[in-house]
C-alpha positions as a LaTeX table, in Angstrom:
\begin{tabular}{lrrr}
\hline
Residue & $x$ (\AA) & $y$ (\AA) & $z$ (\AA) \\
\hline
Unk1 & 0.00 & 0.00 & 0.00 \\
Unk2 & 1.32 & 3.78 & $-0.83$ \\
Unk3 & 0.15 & 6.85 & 0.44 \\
Unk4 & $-0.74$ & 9.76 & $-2.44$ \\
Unk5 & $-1.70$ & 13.17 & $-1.18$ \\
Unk6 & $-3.36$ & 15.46 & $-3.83$ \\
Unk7 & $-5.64$ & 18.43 & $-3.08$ \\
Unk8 & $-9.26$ & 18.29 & $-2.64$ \\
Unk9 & $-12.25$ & 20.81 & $-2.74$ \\
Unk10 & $-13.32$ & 21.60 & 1.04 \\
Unk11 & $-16.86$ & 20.66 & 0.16 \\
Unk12 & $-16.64$ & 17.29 & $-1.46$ \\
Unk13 & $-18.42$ & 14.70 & 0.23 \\
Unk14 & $-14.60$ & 13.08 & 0.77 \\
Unk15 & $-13.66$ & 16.72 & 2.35 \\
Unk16 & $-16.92$ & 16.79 & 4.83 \\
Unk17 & $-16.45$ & 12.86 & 5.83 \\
Unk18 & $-12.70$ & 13.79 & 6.96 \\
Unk19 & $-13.83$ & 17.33 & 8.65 \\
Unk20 & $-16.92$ & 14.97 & 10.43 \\
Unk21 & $-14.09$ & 12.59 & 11.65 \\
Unk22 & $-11.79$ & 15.39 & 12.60 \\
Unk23 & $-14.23$ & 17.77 & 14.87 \\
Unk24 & $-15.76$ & 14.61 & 16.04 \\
Unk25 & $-12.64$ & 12.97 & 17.81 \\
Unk26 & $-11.30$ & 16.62 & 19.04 \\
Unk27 & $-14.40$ & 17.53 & 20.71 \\
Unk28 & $-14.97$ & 14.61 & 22.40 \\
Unk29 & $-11.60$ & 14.58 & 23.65 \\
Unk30 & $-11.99$ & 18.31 & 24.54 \\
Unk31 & $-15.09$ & 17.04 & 26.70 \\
Unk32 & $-14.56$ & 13.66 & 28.19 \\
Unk33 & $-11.17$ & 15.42 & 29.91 \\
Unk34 & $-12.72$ & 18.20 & 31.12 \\
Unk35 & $-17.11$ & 17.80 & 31.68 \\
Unk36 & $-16.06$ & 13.79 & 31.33 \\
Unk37 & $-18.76$ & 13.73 & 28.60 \\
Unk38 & $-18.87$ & 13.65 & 24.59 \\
Unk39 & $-19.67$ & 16.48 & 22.82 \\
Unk40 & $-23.91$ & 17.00 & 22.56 \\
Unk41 & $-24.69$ & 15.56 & 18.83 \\
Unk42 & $-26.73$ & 18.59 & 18.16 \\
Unk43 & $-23.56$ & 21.05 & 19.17 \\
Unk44 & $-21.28$ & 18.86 & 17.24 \\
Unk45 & $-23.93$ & 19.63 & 13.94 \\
Unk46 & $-24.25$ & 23.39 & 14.51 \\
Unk47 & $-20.77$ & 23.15 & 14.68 \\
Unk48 & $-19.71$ & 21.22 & 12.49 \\
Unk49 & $-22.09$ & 22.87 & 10.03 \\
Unk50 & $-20.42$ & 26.48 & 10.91 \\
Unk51 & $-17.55$ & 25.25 & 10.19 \\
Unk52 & $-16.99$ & 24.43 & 6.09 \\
Unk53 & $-13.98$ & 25.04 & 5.67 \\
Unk54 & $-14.24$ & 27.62 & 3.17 \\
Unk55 & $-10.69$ & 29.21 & 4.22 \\
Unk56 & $-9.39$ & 26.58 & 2.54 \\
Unk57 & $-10.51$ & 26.86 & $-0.61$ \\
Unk58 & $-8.75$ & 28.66 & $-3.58$ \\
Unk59 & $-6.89$ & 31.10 & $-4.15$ \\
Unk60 & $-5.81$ & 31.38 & $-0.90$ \\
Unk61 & $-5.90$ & 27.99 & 0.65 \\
Unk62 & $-5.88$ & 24.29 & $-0.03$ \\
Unk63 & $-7.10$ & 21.15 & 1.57 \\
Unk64 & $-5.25$ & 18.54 & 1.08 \\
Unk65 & $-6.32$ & 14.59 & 1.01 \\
Unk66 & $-4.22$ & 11.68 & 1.92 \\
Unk67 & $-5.36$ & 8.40 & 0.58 \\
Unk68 & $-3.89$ & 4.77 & 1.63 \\
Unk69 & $-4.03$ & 2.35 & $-0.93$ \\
Unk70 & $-6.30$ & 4.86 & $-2.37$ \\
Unk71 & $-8.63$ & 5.19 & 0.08 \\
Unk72 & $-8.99$ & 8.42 & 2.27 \\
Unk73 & $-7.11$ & 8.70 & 5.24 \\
Unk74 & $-6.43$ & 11.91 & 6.26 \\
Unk75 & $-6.58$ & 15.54 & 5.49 \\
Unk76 & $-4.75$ & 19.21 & 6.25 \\
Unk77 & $-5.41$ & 22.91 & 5.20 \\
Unk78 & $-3.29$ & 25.40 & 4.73 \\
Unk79 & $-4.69$ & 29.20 & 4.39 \\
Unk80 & $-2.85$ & 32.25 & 3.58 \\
Unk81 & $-2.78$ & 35.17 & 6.68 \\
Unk82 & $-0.81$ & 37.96 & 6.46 \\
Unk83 & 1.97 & 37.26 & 3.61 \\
Unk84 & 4.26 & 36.06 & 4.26 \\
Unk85 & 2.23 & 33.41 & 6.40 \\
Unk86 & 0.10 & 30.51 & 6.04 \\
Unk87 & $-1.31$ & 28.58 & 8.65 \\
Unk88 & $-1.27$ & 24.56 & 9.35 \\
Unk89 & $-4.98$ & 23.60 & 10.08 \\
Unk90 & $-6.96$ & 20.47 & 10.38 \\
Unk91 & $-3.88$ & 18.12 & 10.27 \\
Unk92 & $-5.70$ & 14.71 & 11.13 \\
Unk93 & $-5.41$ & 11.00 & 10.33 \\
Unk94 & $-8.38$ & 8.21 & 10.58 \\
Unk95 & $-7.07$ & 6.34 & 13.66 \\
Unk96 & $-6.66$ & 3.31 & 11.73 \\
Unk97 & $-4.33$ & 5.02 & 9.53 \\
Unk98 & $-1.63$ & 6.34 & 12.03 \\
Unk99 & 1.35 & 5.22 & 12.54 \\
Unk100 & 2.14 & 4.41 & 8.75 \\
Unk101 & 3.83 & 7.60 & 7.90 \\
Unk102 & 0.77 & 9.54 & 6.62 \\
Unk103 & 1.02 & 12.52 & 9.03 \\
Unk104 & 4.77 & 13.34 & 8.05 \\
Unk105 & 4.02 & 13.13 & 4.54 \\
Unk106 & 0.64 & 15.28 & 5.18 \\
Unk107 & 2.50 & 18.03 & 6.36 \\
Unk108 & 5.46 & 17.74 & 3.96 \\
Unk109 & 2.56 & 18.36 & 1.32 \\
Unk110 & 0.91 & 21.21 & 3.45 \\
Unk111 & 4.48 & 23.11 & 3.62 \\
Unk112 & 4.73 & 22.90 & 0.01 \\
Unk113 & 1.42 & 23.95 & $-0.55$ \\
Unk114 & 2.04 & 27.07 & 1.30 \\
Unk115 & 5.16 & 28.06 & $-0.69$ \\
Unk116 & 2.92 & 27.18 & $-3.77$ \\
Unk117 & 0.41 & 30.45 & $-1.94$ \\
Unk118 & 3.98 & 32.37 & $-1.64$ \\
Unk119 & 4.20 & 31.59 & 2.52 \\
Unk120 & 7.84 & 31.74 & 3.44 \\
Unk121 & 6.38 & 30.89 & 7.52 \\
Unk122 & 3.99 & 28.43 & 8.50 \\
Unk123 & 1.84 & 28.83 & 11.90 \\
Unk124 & $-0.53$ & 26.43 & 13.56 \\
Unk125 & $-2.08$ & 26.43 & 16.96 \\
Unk126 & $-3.29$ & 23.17 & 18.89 \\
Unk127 & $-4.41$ & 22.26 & 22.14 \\
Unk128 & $-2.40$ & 20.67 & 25.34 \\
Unk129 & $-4.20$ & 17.13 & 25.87 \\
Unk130 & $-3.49$ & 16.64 & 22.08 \\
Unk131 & 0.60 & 15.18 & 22.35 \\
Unk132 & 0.87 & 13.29 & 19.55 \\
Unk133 & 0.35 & 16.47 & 17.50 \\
Unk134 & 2.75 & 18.13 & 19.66 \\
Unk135 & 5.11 & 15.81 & 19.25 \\
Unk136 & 4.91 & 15.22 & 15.69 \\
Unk137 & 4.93 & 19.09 & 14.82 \\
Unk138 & 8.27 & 18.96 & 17.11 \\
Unk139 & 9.81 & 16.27 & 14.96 \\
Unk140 & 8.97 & 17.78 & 11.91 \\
Unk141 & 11.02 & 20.85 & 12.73 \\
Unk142 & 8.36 & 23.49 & 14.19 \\
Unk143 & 9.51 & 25.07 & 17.21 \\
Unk144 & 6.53 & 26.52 & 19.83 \\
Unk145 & 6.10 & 29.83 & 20.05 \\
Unk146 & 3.84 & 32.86 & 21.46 \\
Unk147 & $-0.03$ & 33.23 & 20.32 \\
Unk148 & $-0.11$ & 34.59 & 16.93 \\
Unk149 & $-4.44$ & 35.14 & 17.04 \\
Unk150 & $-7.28$ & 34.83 & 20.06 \\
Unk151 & $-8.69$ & 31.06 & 19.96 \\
Unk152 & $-10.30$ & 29.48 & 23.51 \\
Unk153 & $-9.42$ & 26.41 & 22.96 \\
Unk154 & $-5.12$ & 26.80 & 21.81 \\
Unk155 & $-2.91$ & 26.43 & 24.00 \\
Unk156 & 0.63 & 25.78 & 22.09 \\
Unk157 & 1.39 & 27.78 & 19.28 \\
Unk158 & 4.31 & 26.75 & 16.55 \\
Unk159 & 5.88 & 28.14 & 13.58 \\
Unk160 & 8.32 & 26.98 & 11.17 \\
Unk161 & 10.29 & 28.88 & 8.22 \\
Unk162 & 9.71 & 27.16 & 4.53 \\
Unk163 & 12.69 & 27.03 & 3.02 \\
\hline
\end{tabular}
């Protein structure tokens, strides 16, 4: 099996499955560590719903798909800010699918799809309770840093120059 990355529109039904999967798992982490509950299925629609993903679309963002064998596995977004930087959103991977090398190569793609917007600095925010993220934006060469916007929910913020 191979992985292929290659972008994807932020509304395809391929797009909204991932985002589903993505909100879905970080919410209910979000909540079961600190209410010790799941996220309320009608707050995980509104949200979910509010949230299309729109940023991402053309000209001055991209979603990117990872497929295994294929088959979709995994997604990230990239979004031009203030030039010269684009941030590193929605960076996720089907459980089933991590540990294979996906992430690594999901980001690689992201960083070059920034450069492709004409980002020389990538940014990304994420929350405390979510280490492997943490970690692998560590490995990967992104070094924590101040806030760089307001969001309740980020707590670590990291930034990398594109070469």
């Amino acid at each position: 099996m191979t992985w292929t990355v290659a972008p994807e529109a932020f509304d395809s039904p391929v797009a909204a499955a991932l985002w589903r999967a993505y909100y879905t798992e970080v919410s209910d982490r979000w909540y079961l560590l600190h209410e010790g509950r799941r996220t309320d299925p009608d707050e995980l629609e509104r949200e979910i719903a509010a949230n299309t993903g729109a940023e991402l679309a053309p000209p001055d963002g991209r979603l990117l798909v990872a497929r295994y064998g294929g088959e979709p596995a995994g997604s990230a977004g990239v979004r031009l800010l203030e030039a010269p930087t684009a941030e590193l959103t929605r960076v996720f991977l089907y459980p089933g699918m991590r540990g294979r090398g996906g992430a690594a190569l999901l980001v690689s793609a992201a960083e070059d799809a920034a450069r492709a917007l004409g980002a020389t600095r990538l940014v990304l925010d994420t929350r405390g309770d979510l280490t492997e993220a943490r970690a692998l934006y560590a490995r990967l060469g992104y070094t924590e840093t101040g806030p760089y916007k307001e969001d309740p929910y980020a707590e670590h913020w990291f930034r990398k120059q594109l070469a």
